[in-house]
Coordinates of C-alpha atoms in Angstrom, one line a residue:
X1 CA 0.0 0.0 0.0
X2 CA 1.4 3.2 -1.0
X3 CA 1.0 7.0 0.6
X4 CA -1.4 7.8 -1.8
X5 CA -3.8 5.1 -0.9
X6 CA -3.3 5.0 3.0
X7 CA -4.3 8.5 2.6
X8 CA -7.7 7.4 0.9
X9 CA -8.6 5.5 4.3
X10 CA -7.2 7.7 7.1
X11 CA -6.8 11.4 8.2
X12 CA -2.8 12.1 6.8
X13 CA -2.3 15.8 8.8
X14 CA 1.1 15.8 7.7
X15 CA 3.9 13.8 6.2
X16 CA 8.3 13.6 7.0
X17 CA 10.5 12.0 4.7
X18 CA 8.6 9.7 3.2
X19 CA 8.1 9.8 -0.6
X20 CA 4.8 9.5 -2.8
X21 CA 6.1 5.9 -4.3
X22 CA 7.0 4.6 -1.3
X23 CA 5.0 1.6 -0.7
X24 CA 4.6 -0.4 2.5
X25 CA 5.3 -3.9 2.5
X26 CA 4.1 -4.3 6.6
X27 CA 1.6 -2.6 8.6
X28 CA 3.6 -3.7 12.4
X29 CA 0.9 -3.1 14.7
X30 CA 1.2 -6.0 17.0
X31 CA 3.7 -9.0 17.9
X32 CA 2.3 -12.0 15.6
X33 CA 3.9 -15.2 16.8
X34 CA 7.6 -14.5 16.5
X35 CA 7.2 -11.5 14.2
X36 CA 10.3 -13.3 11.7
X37 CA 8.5 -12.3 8.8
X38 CA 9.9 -8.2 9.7
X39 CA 13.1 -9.8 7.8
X40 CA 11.6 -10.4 5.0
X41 CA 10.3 -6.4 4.7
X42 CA 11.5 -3.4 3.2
X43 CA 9.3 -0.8 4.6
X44 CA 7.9 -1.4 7.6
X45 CA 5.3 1.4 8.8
X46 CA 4.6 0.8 12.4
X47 CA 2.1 1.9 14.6
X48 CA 2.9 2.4 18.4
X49 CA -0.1 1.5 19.6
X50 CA -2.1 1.8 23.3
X51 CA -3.9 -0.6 25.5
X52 CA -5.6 1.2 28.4
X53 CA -7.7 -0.2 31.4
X54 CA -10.7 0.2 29.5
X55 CA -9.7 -2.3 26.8
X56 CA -8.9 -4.9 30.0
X57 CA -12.7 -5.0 31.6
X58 CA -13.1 -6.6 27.8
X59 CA -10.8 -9.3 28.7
X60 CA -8.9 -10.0 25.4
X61 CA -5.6 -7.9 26.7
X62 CA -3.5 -9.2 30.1
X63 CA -2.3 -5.7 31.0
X64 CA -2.4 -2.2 29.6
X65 CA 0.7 -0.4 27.9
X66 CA 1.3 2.6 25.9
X67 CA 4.1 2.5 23.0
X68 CA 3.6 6.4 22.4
X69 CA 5.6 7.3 25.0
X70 CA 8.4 5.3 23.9
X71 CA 8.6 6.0 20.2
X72 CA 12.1 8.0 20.7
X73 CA 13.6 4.2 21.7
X74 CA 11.6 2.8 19.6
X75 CA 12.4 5.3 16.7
X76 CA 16.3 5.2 17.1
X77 CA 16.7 1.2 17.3
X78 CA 14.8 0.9 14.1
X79 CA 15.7 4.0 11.8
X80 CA 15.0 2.3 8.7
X81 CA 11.4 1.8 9.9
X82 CA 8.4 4.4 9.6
X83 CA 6.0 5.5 11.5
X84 CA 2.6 6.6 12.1
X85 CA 2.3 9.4 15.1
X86 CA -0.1 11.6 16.5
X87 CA 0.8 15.4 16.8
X88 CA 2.4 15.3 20.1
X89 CA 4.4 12.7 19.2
X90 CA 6.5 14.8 16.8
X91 CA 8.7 16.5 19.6
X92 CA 9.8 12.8 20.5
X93 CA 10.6 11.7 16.8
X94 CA 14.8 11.6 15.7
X95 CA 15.9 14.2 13.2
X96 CA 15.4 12.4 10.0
X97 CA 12.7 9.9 11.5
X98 CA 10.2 9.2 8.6
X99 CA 6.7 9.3 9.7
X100 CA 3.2 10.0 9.7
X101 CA 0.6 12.1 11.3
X102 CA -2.6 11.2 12.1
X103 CA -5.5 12.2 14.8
X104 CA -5.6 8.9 16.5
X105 CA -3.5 5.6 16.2
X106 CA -5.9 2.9 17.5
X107 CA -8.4 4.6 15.3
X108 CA -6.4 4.4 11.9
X109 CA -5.8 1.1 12.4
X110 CA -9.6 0.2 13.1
X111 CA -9.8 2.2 9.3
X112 CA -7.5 0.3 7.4
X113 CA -8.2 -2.8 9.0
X114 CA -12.4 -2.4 7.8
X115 CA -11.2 -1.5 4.4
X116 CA -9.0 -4.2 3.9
X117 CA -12.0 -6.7 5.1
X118 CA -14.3 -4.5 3.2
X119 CA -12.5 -5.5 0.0
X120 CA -12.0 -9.0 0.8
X121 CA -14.8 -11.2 -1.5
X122 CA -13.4 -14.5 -0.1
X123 CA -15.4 -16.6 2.0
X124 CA -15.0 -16.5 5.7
X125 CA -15.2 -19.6 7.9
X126 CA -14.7 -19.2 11.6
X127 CA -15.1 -22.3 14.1
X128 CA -15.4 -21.7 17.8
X129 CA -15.3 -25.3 20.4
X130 CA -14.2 -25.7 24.1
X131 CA -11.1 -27.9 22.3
X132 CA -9.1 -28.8 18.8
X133 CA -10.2 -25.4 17.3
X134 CA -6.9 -24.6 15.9
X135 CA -6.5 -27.9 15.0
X136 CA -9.8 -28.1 12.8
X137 CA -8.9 -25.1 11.4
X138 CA -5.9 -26.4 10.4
X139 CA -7.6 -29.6 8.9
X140 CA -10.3 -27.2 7.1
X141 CA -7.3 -25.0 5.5
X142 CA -5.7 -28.1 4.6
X143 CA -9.3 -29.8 2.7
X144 CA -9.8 -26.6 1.0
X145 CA -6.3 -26.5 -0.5
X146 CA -3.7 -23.4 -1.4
X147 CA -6.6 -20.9 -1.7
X148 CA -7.6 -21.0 1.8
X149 CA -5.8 -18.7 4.3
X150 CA -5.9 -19.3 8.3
X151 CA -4.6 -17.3 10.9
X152 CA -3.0 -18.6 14.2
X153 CA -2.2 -17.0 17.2
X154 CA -2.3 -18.3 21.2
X155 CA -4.7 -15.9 21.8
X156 CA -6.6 -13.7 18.7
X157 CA -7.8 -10.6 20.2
X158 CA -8.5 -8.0 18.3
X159 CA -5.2 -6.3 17.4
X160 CA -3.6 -9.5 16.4
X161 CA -6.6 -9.6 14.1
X162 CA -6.2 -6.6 12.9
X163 CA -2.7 -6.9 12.2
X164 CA -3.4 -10.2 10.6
X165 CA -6.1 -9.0 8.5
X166 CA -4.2 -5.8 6.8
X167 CA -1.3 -7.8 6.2
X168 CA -2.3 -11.0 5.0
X169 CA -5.8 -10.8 3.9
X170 CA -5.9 -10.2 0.3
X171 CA -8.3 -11.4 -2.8
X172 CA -5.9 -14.3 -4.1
X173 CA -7.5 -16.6 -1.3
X174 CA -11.0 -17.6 -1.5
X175 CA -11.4 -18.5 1.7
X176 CA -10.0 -16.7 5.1
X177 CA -10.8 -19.4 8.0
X178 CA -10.0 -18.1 11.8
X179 CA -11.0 -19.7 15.0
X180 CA -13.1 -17.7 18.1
X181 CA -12.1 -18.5 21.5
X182 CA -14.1 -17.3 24.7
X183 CA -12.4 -15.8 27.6
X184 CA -15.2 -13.8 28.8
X185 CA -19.1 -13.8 27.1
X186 CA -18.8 -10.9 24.4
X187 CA -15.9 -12.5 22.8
X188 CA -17.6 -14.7 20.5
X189 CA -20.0 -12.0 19.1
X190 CA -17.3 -9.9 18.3
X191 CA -15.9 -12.3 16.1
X192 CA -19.4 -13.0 14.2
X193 CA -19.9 -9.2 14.3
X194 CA -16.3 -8.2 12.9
X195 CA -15.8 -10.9 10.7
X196 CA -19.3 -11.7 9.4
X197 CA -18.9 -15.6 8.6
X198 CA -20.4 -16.8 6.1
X199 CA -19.9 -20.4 7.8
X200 CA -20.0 -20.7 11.6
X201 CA -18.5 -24.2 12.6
X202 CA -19.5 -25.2 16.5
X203 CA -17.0 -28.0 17.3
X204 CA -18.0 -28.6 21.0
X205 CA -18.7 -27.7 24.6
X206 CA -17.0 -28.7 27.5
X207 CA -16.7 -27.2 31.2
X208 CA -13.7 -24.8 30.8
X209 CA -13.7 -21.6 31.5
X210 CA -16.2 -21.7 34.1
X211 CA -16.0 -19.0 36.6
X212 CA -14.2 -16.7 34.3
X213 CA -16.3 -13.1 33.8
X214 CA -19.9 -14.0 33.6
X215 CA -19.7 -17.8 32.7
X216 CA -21.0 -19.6 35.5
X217 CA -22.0 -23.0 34.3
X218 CA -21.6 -25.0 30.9
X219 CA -25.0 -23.8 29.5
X220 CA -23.3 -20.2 29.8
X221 CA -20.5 -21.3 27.8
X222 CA -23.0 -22.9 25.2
X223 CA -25.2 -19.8 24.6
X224 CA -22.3 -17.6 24.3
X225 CA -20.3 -19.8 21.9
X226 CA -23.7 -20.0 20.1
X227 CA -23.7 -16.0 19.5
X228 CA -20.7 -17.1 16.5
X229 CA -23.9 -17.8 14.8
X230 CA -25.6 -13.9 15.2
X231 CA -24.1 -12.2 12.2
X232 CA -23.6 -15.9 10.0
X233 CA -24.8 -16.8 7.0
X234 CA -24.4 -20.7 7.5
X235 CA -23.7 -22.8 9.9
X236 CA -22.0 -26.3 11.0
X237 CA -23.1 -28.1 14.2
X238 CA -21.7 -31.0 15.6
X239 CA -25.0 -32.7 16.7
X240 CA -23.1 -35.1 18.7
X241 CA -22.2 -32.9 21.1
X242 CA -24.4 -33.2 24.7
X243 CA -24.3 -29.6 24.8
X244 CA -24.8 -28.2 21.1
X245 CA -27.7 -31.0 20.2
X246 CA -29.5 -28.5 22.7
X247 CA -29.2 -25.8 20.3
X248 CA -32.0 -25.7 17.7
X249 CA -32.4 -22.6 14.9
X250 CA -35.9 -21.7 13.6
X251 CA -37.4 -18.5 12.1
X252 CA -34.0 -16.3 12.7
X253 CA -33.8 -17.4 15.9
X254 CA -31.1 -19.7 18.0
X255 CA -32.8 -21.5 21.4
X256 CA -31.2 -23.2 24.0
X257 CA -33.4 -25.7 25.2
X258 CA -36.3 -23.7 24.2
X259 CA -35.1 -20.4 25.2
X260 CA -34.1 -17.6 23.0
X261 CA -30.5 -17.1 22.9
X262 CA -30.1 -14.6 19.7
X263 CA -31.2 -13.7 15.8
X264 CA -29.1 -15.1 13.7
X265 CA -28.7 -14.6 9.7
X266 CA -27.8 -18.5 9.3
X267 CA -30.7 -19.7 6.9
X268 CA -28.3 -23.2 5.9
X269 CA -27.7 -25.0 9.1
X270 CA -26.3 -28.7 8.7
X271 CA -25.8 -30.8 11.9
X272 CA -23.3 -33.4 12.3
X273 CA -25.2 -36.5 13.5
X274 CA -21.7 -39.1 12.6
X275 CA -18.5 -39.2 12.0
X276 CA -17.3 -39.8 8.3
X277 CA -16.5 -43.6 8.2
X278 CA -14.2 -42.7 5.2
X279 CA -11.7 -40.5 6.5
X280 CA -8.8 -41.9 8.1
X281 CA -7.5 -39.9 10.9
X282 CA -4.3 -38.3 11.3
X283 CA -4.5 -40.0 15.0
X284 CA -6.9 -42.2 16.3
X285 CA -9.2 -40.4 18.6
X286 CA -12.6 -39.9 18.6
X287 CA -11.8 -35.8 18.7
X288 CA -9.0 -36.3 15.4
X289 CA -11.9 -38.2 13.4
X290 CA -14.5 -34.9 14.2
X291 CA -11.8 -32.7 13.3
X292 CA -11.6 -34.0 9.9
X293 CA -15.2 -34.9 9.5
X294 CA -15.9 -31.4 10.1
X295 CA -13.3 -30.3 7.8
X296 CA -15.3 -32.4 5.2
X297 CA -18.2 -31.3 5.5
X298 CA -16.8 -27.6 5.0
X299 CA -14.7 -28.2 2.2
X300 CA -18.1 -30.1 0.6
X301 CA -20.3 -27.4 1.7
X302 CA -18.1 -25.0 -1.0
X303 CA -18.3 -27.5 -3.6
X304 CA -15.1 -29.3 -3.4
X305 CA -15.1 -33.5 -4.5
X306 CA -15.4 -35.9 -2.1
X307 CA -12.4 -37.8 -4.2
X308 CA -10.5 -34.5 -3.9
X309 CA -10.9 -33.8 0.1
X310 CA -10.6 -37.4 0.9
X311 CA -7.1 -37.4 -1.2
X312 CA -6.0 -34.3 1.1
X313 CA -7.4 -35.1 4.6
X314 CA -6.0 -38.4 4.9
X315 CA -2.6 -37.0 3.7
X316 CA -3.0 -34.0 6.3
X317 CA -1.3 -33.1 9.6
X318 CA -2.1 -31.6 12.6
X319 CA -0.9 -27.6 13.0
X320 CA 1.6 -25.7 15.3
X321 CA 2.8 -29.0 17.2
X322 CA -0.7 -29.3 19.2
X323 CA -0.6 -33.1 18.7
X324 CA 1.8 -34.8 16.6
X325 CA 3.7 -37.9 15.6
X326 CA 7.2 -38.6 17.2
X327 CA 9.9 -41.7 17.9
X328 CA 11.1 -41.7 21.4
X329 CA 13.7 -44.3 22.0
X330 CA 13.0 -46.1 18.6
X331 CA 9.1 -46.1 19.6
X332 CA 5.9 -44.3 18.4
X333 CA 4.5 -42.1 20.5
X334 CA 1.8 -39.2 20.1
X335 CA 3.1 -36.1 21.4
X336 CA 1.1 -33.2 22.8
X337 CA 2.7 -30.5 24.1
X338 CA 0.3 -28.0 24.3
X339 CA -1.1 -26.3 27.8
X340 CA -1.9 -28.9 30.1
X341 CA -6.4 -29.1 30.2
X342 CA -7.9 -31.7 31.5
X343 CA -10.4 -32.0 28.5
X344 CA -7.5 -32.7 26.5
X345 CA -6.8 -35.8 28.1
X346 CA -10.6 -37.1 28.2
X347 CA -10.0 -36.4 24.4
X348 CA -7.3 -38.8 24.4
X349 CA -8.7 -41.2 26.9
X350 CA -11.4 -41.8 23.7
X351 CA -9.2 -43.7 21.3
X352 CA -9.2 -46.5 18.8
X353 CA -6.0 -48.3 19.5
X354 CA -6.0 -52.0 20.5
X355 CA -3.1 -51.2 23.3
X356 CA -2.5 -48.2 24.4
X357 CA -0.4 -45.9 27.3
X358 CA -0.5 -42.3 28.7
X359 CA 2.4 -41.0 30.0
X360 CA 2.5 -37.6 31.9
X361 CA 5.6 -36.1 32.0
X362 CA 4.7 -32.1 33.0
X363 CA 1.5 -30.4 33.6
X364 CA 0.8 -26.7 33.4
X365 CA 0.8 -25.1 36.7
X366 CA 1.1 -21.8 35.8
X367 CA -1.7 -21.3 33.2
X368 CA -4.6 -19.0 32.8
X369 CA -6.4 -20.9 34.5
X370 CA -6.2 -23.4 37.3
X371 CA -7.2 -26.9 36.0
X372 CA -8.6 -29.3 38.6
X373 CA -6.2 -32.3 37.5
X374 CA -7.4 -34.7 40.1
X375 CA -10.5 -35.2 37.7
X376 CA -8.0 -37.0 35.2
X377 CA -8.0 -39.9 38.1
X378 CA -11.3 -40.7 36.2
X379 CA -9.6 -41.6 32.6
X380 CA -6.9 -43.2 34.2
X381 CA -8.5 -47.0 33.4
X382 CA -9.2 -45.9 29.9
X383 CA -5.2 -46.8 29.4
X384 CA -3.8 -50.2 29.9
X385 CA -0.5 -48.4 31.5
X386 CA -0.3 -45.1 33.0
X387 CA 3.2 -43.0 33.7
X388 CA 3.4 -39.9 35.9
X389 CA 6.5 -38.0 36.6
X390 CA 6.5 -37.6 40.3
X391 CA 6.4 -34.9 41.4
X392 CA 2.9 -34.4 40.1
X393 CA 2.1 -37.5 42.3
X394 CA -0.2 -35.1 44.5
X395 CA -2.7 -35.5 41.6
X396 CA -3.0 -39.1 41.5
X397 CA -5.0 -41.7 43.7
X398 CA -4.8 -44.9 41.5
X399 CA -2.8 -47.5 42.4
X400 CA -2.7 -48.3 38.6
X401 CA -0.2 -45.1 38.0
X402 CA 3.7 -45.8 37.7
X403 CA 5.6 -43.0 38.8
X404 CA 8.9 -41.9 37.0
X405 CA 11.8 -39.6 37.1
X406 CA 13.6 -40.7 33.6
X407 CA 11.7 -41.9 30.3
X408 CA 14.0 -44.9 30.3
X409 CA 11.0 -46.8 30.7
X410 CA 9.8 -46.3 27.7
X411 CA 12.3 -48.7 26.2
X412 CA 10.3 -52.2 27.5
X413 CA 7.0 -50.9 26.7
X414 CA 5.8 -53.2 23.6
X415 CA 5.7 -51.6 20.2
X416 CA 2.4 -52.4 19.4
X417 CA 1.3 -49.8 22.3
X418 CA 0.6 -46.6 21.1
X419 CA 2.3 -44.1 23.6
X420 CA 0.0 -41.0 24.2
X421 CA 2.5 -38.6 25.7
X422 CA 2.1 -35.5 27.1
X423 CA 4.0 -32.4 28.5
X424 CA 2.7 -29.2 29.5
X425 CA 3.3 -26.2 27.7
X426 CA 6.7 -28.0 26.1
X427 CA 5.9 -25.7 22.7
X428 CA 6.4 -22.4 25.2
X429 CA 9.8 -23.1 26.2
X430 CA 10.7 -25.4 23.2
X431 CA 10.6 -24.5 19.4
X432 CA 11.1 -28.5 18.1
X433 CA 10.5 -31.9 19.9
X434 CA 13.7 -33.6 21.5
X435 CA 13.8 -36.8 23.5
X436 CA 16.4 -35.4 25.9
X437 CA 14.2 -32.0 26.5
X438 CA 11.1 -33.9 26.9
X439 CA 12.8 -36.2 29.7
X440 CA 14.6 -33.3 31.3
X441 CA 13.1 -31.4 34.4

């Protein structure tokens, strides 16, 4: 985007150093993931932008910071970069800084980020569940092939959106697909309001979250993961959920057992009553095989071939590391390393393997939230052998559980045991999977 055209969205009150031609290869508004792609970039406009208190009573932001009053540091350990200031900003800028003027920061951004999705004529799919969002996403991106685009992120809020959206989004895909994760109850409807779907995919409902802002039970969580449906055109609903086989849509209405929950624009609504018996899962859990059945059933709903989808879900692979394939002392195991939850391991307690283990080798214990991990004493006969490390022993009250302090175990177990392995929050501290890491506290 050049000068010319950023001028078309937003109030320019003045301009430094920057010429006409000049065109911007990155809006950098916000951290997203590891921000490596900056290397890549020639002209980097970047926007120092604000949190305040008011943004945290929303609950997408952790704490409140202001990059305005920084922009000298900022300014002077990237001089190649420009920048987009308010007026009394421009007593702080270096001599020679290149940069922008404009009334408000947060409020350009909001501009350029509604054009860009304003042009977009793409389809947008968003999928909102209690667990495996990002991973049917993933799956979704993966049956739709090289036109669809997804974004990632621990934890969308709305600048990482934002950012995503101006610098990524563009007409070459035909399809933009994003998951919507509640933290507090307006989260959801901001997604469908912003984004508009015109498919809303409801994955599942479980009981996290609870006591969070103003969700006090399951059904809470259910009515307010049903708002995703408010602003959609269409809609996917996994009918075999407990939770969302409550939810029924008549007349431009959703209901929750009967009562009114909120108007919705979805006129298609297809619910998932089984799993597709002719995918073959990535892994073997009853969670994988919904994943990709859902995935189907998106990638049909916008006309792809069965033949075609079929061909590229059972060659697909699960995204950013949440569950994946890996040898440990010459032996298969399923890795997850993701934050520790105990609905992740009732996901993996339901499985298809003729033999199989869990080993625990680190739980979360610094999290969002505080998961109550004696409940995972219930799965524990769901596994014909059971490995903690010890010194989450505290947790434990079967007599079934081996407890450990080295993974050299590991080496007698018989190979045709499938290992389900887990360690909390390895991907936070880890970029790859490594035997000695995983075994190391």
């Amino acid at each position: 985007m050049d000068l010319n055209t950023l001028s078309e969205i937003i109030n320019i009150k003045d301009v430094k150093n920057i010429n006409d031609n000049t065109i911007f290869d990155y809006f950098r508004i916000t951290k997203y993931n590891d921000d490596s792609i900056l290397k890549e970039k020639n002209n980097i406009l970047f926007f120092p932008v604000t949190i305040t208190k008011n943004d945290l009573k929303d609950g997408w932001y952790i704490s409140e910071y202001d990059l305005r009053p920084k922009i000298n540091d900022v300014a002077n350990n990237n001089p190649s970069y420009y920048y987009v200031i308010e007026e009394n900003m421009v007593k702080d800028m270096p001599v020679g800084s290149k940069y922008i003027v404009v009334d408000n920061i947060m409020d350009s951004i909001n501009k350029i980020f509604q054009k860009k999705l304003s042009d977009y004529k793409g389809k947008i799919i968003c999928v909102t569940g209690s667990v495996g969002k990002t991973t049917t996403v993933g799956f979704i991106k993966q049956a739709l092939g090289d036109k669809a685009l997804r974004i990632y992120s621990k934890r969308i809020t709305p600048l990482i959106l934002n950012n995503f959206v101006i610098n990524f989004l563009n007409n070459d895909y035909d399809y933009f697909v994003a998951e919507a994760s509640l933290w507090y109850k307006n989260h959801i409807e901001y997604f469908s309001k912003t984004l508009k779907p015109d498919l809303a995919v409801l994955l599942n409902v479980c009981d996290e979250h609870i006591g969070i802002g103003d969700i006090k039970s399951i059904s809470d969580i259910t009515k307010f993961k049903s708002l995703l449906l408010k602003y959609a055109n269409n809609a996917i609903i996994n009918n075999m959920d407990d939770e969302l086989k409550k939810l029924d849509i008549r007349d431009g209405m959703v209901y929750y057992n009967g009562e009114e929950v909120v108007n919705t624009n979805a006129l298609n609504v297809i619910k998932i009553n089984d799993y597709n018996k002719l995918v073959e899962p990535y892994i073997k859990t009853k969670l994988t095989l919904l994943e990709e059945t859902i995935a189907f059933e998106v990638a049909k709903f916008y006309k792809v071939d069965d033949y075609t989808i079929l061909n590229r879900l059972n060659n697909a692979q699960t995204v950013e590391n949440r569950v994946v394939k890996e040898k440990v002392y010459d032996h298969d195991v399923i890795f997850d390393g993701d934050v520790s939850g105990v609905a992740r391991f009732n996901n993996f307690a339901d499985h298809y393997y003729t033999k199989s283990c869990l080993v625990i080798c680190n739980l979360t214990e610094d999290g969002e939230e505080n998961e109550p991990y004696e409940k995972l004493n219930s799965i524990i006969d769901k596994f014909d052998e059971v490995y903690v490390y010890e010194d989450f022993k505290k947790y434990f009250n079967n007599d079934k559980i081996i407890y450990f302090n080295n993974l050299d175990f590991i080496k007698d177990i018989p190979k045709d045991t499938m290992i389900f392995m887990h360690y909390g929050s390895y991907y936070r501290v880890y970029n790859d999977f490594n035997v000695n890491k995983v075994g190391k506290r």
